[in-house]
mmCIF file of C-alpha atoms and ligand atoms in Angstrom:
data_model
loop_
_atom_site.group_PDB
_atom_site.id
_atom_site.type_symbol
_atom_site.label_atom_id
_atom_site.label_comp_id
_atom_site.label_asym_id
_atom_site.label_seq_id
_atom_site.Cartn_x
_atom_site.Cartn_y
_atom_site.Cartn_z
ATOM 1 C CA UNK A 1 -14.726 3.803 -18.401
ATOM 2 C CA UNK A 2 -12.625 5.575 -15.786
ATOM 3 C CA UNK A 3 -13.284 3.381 -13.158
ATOM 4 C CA UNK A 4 -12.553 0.197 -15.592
ATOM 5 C CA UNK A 5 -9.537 1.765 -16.589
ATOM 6 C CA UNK A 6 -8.128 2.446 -12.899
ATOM 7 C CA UNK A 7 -9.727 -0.800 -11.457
ATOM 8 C CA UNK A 8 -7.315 -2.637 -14.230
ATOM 9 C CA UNK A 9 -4.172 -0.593 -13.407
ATOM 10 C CA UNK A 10 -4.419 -0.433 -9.681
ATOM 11 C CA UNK A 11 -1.962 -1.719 -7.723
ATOM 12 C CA UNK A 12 1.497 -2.322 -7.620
ATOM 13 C CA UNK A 13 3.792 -2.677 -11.159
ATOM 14 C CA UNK A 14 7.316 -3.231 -8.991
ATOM 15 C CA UNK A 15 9.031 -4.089 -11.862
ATOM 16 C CA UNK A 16 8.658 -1.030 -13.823
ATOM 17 C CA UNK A 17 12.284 1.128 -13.619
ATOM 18 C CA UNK A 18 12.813 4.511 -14.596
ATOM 19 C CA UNK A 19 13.627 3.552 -18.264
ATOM 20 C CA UNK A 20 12.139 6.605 -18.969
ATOM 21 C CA UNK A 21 12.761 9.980 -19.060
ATOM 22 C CA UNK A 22 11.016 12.767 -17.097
ATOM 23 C CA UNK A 23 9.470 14.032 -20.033
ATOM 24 C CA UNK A 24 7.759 10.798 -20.740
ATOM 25 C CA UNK A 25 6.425 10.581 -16.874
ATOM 26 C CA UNK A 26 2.238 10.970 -17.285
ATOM 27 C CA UNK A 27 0.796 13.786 -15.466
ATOM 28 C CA UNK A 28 0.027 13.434 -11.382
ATOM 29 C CA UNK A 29 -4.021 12.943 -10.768
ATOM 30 C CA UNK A 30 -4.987 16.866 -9.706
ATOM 31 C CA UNK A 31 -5.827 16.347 -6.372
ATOM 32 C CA UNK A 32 -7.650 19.436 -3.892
ATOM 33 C CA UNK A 33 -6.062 17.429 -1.474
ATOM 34 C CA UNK A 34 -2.172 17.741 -1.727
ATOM 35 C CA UNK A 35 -1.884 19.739 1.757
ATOM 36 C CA UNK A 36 -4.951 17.510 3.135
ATOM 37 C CA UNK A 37 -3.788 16.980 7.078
ATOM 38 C CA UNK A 38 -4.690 13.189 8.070
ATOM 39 C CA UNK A 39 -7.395 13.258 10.973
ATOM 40 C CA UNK A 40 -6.749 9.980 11.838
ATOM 41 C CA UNK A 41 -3.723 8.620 14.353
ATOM 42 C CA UNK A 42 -1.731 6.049 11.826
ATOM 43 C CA UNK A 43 1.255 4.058 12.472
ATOM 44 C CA UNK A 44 3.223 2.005 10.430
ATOM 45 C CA UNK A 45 1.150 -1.119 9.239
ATOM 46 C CA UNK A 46 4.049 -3.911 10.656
ATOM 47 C CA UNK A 47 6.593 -4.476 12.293
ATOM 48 C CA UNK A 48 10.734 -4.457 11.843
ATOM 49 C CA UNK A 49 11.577 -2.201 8.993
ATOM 50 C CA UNK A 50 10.202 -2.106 5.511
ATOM 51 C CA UNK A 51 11.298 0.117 2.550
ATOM 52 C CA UNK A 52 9.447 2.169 0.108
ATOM 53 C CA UNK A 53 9.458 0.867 -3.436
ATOM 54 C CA UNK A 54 7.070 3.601 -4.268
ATOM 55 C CA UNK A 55 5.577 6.577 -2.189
ATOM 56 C CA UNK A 56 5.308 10.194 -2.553
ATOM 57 C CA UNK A 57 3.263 12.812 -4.049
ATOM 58 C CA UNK A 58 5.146 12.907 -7.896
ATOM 59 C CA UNK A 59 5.035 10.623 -10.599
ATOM 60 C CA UNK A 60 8.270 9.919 -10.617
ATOM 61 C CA UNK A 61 8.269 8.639 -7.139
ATOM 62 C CA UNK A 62 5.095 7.157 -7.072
ATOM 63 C CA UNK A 63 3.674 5.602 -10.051
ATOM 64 C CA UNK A 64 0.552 5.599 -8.511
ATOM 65 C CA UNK A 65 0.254 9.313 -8.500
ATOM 66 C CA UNK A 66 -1.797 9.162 -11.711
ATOM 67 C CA UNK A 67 -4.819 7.717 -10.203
ATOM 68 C CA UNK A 68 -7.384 9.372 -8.055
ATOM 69 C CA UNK A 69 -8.084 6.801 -5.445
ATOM 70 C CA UNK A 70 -4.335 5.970 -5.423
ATOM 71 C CA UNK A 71 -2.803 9.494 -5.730
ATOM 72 C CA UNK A 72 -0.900 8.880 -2.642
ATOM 73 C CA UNK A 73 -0.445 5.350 -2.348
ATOM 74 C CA UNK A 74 2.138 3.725 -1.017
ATOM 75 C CA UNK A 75 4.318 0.053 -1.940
ATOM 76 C CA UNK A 76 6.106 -1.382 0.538
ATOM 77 C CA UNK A 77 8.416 -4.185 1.198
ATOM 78 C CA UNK A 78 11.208 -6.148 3.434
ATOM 79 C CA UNK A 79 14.692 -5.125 1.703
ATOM 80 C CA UNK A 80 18.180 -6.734 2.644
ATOM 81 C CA UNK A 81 21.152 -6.248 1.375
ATOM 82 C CA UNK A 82 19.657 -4.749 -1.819
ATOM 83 C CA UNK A 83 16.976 -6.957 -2.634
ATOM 84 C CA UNK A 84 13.864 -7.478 -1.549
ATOM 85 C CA UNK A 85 14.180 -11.448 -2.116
ATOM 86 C CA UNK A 86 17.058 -14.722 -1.214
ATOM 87 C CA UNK A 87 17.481 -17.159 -3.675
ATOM 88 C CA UNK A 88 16.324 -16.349 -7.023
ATOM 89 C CA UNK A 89 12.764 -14.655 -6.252
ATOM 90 C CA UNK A 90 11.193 -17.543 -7.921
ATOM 91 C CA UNK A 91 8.868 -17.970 -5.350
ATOM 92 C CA UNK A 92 6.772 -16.275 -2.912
ATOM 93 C CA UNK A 93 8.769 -17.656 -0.565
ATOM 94 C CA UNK A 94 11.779 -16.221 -1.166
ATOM 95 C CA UNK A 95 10.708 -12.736 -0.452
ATOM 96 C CA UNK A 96 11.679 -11.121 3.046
ATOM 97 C CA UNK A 97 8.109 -9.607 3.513
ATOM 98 C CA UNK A 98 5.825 -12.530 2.606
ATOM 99 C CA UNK A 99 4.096 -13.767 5.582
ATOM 100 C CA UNK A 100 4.964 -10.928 7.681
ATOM 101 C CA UNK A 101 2.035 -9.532 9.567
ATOM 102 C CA UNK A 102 0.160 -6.608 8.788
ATOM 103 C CA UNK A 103 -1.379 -4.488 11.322
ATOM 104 C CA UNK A 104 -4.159 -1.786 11.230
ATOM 105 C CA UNK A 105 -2.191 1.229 10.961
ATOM 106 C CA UNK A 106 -5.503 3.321 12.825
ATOM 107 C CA UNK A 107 -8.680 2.441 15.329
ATOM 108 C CA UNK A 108 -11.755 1.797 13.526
ATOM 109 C CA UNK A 109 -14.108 -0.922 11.807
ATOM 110 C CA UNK A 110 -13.251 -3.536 9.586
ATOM 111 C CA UNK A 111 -16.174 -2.719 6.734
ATOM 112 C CA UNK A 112 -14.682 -5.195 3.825
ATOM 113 C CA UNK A 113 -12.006 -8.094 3.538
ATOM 114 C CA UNK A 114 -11.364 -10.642 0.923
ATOM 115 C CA UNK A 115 -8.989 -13.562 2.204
ATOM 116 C CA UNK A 116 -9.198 -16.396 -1.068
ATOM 117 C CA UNK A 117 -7.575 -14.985 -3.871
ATOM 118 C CA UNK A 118 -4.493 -17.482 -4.453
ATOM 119 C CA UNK A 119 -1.132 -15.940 -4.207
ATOM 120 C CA UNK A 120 0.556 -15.073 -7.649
ATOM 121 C CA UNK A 121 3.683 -16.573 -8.704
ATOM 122 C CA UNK A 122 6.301 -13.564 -8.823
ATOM 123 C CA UNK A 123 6.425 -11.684 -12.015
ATOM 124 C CA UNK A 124 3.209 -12.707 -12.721
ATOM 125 C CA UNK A 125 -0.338 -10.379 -12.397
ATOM 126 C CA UNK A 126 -4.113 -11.663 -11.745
ATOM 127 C CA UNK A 127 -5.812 -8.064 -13.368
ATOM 128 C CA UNK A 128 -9.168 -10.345 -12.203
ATOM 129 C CA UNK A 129 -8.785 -9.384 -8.807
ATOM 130 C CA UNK A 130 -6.527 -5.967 -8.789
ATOM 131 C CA UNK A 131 -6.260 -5.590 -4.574
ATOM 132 C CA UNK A 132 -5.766 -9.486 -4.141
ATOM 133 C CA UNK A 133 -6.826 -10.415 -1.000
ATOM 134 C CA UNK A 134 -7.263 -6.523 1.332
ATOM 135 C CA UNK A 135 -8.990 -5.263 4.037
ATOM 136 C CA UNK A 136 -10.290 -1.934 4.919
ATOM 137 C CA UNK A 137 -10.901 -0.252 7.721
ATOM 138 C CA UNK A 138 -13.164 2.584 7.905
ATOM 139 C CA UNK A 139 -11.821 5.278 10.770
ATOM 140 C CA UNK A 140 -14.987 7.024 11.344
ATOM 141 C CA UNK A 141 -14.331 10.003 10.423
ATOM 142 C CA UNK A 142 -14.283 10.609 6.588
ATOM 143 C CA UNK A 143 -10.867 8.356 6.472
ATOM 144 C CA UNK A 144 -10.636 5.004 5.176
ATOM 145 C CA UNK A 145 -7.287 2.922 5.063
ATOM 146 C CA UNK A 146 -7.113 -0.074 2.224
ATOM 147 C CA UNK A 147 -4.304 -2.381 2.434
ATOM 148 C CA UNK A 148 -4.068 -4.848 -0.647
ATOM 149 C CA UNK A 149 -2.535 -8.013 -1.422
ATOM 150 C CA UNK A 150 -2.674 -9.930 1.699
ATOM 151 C CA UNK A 151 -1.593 -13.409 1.669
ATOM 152 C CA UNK A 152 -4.544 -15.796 0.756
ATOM 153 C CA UNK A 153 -6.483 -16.916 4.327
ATOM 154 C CA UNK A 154 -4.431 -14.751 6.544
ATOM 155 C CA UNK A 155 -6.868 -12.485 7.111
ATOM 156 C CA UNK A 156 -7.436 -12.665 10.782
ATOM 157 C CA UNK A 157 -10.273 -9.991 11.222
ATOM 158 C CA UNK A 158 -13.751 -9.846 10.190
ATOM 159 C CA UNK A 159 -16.032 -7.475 8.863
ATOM 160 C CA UNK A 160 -17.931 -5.569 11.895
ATOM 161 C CA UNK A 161 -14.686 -5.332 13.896
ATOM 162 C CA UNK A 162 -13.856 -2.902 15.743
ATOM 163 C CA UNK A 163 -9.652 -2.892 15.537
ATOM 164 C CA UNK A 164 -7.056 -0.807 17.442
ATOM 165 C CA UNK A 165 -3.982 0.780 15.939
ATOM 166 C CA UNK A 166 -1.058 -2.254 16.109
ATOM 167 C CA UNK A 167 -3.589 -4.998 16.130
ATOM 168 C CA UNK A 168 -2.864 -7.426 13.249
ATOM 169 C CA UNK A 169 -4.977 -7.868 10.910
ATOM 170 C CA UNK A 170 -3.562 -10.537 8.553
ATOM 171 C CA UNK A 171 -0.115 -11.847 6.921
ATOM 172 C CA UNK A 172 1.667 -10.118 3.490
ATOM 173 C CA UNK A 173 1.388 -11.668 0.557
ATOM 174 C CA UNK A 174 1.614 -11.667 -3.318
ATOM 175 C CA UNK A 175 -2.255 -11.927 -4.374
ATOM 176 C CA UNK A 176 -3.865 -9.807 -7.162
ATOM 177 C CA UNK A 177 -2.349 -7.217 -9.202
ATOM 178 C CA UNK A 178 1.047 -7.961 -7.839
ATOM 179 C CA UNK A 179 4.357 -8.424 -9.418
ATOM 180 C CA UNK A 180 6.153 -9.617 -6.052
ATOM 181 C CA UNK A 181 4.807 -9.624 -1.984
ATOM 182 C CA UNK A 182 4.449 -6.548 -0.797
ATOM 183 C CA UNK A 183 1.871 -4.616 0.629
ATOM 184 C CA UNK A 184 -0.290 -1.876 -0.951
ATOM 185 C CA UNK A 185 -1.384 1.135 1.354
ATOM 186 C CA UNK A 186 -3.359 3.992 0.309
ATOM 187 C CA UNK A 187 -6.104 6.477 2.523
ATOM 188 C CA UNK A 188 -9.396 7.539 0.769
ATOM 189 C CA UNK A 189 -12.074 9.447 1.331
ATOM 190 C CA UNK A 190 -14.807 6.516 0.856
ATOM 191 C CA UNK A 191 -15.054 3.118 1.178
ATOM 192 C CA UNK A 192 -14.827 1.829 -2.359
ATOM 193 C CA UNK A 193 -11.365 1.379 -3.726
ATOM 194 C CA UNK A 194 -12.318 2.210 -7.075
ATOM 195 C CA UNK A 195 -14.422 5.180 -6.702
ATOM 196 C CA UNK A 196 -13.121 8.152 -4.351
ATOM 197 C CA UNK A 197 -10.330 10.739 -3.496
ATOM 198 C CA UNK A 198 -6.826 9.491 -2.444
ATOM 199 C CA UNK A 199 -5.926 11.396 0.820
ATOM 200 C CA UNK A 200 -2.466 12.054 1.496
ATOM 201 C CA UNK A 201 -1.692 9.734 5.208
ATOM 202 C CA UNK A 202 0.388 10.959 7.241
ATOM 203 C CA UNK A 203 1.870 8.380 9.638
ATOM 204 C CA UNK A 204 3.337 9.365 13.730
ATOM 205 C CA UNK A 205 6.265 9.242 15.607
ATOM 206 C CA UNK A 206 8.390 6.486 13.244
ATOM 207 C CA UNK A 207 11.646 6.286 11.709
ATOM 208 C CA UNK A 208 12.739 7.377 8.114
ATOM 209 C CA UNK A 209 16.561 5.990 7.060
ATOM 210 C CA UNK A 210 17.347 5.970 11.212
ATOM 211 C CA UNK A 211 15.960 9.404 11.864
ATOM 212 C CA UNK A 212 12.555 10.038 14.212
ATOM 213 C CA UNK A 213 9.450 11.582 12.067
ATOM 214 C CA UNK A 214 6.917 13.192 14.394
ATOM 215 C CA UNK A 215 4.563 13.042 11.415
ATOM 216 C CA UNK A 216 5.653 12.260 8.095
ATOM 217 C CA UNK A 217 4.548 10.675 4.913
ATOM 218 C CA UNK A 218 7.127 8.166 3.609
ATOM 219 C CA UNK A 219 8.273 8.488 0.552
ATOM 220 C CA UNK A 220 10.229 6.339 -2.139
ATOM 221 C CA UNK A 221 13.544 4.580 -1.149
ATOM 222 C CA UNK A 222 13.037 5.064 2.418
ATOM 223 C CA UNK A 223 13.653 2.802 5.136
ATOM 224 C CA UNK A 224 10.794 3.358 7.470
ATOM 225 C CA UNK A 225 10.250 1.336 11.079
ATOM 226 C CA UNK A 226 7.986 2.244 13.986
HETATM 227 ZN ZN1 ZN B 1 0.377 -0.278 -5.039
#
C-alpha cells in the first residue's frame, strides 16, 4: 500500500505554492540518514545554470521530503527573468530547460533506462508512468542516482554502461508525473525507485546564487551552475 501510495505521488507537483500554512505542511519522512555524507564524487547533472524549484531537507522546501525514496530529492529547472518558460508555457517548447542535456552527475553503470514515454503537455500529469522516461546509474558503492523525466528517445546510454561524471546521458523533458520540463534528481540506497532510503547527495566544487560550494546540497530557490 505504501509503495502504491508513493509510486502515485512521486515526482514533481511544480505547481503547488505555499497556499498553505506551516501548520498544515505534512511531517518530513524520518530518515537515519539526515547527516548521511555522499561517498560518491557528484557534479551538477548539466550544463549553464539551473534553479531549484524544490530541494532541501524540510517540507516546506522540498515537497518531496515526505517520501522515503525521495526524502531528499531535488526539482530543477532553466529560469529567466522569473519564469521558467517564453511565450505562454503552453508547450513543452516553450520551457528554457526542455531539450537541454542531462549528464551523469557520478562514474558508474547504467543498470535501468526507459526512453518512450511521450512527453506531457504542461499542466498536465501521466500518474501511469510516475519517473517518465529516467535513467539510473548505479555508483558501486551502495549509491544510486535516478534522474526522471527525460525527454522521450533522448536517452543516449544503455543499460550495461559504464558512464563518467559529465558524460551525457540524454535530453530534459516533460514525461511522466510532470507538471512542466524539468528534471527530477534524487540518491538512494538501492536500485528501485520505489522501494529504498533517500540519501542526502551532496554535489562538489559548483556555484550556489554566484558563490563557490566545495560540497553542498542545493537547496530551494537557488541558482546552482558547475
Ligand atoms: Zn521531483
Amino acid at each position: 500500500m505504501i509503495k502504491l501510495v508513493s509510486s502515485i505521488i512521486i515526482m514533481t507537483i511544480l505547481f503547488l505554492t505555499a497556499s498553505c500554512s506551516s501548520d498544515d505542511l505534512p511531517d518530513a519522512y524520518p530518515s537515519n540518514y539526515l547527516d548521511y555524507e555522499t561517498k560518491t564524487a557528484l557534479e551538477l547533472p548539466f550544463n549553464d545554470e539551473w534553479w531549484v524549484f524544490w530541494g532541501g531537507h524540510n517540507v516546506s522546501d522540498n515537497y518531496h521530503a515526505e517520501y522515503r525514496e525521495q526524502r531528499f530529492a531535488l526539482d530543477i529547472v532553466q529560469k529567466i527573468n522569473g519564469s521558467t518558460h517564453a511565450g505562454n508555457g503552453s508547450q513543452n517548447d516553450d520551457y528554457y530547460c526542455f531539450g537541454k542535456a542531462l549528464n551523469a552527475p557520478g562514474n558508474g553503470k547504467i543498470i535501468d533506462i526507459i526512453n518512450n514515454i511521450e512527453d506531457n503537455i504542461p499542466g498536465q500529469f501521466n500518474q501511469d508512468t510516475p519517473t517518465g522516461n529516467r535513467v539510473i546509474i548505479d555508483h558501486e558503492n551502495g549509491e544510486f542516482s535516478i534522474l526522471a523525466h527525460f525527454k522521450k528517445g533522448s536517452i543516449i546510454v544503455s543499460i550495461g554502461d559504464n558512464v563518467v561524471k559529465g558524460q551525457e546521458l540524454g535530453k530534459a523533458g516533460n514525461s511522466g508525473n510532470s507538471s512542466e520540463p524539468h528534471l527530477h534528481y534524487h540518491l538512494q540506497n538501492t536500485a528501485d525507485p520505489f522501494n529504498g532510503d533517500g540519501l542526502p547527495a551532496q554535489f562538489l566544487n559548483y556555484y550556489a546564487n554566484d558563490t563557490f560550494i566545495e560540497n553542498g546540497e542545493p537547496v530551494k530557490n537557488q541558482f546552482i551552475k558547475n
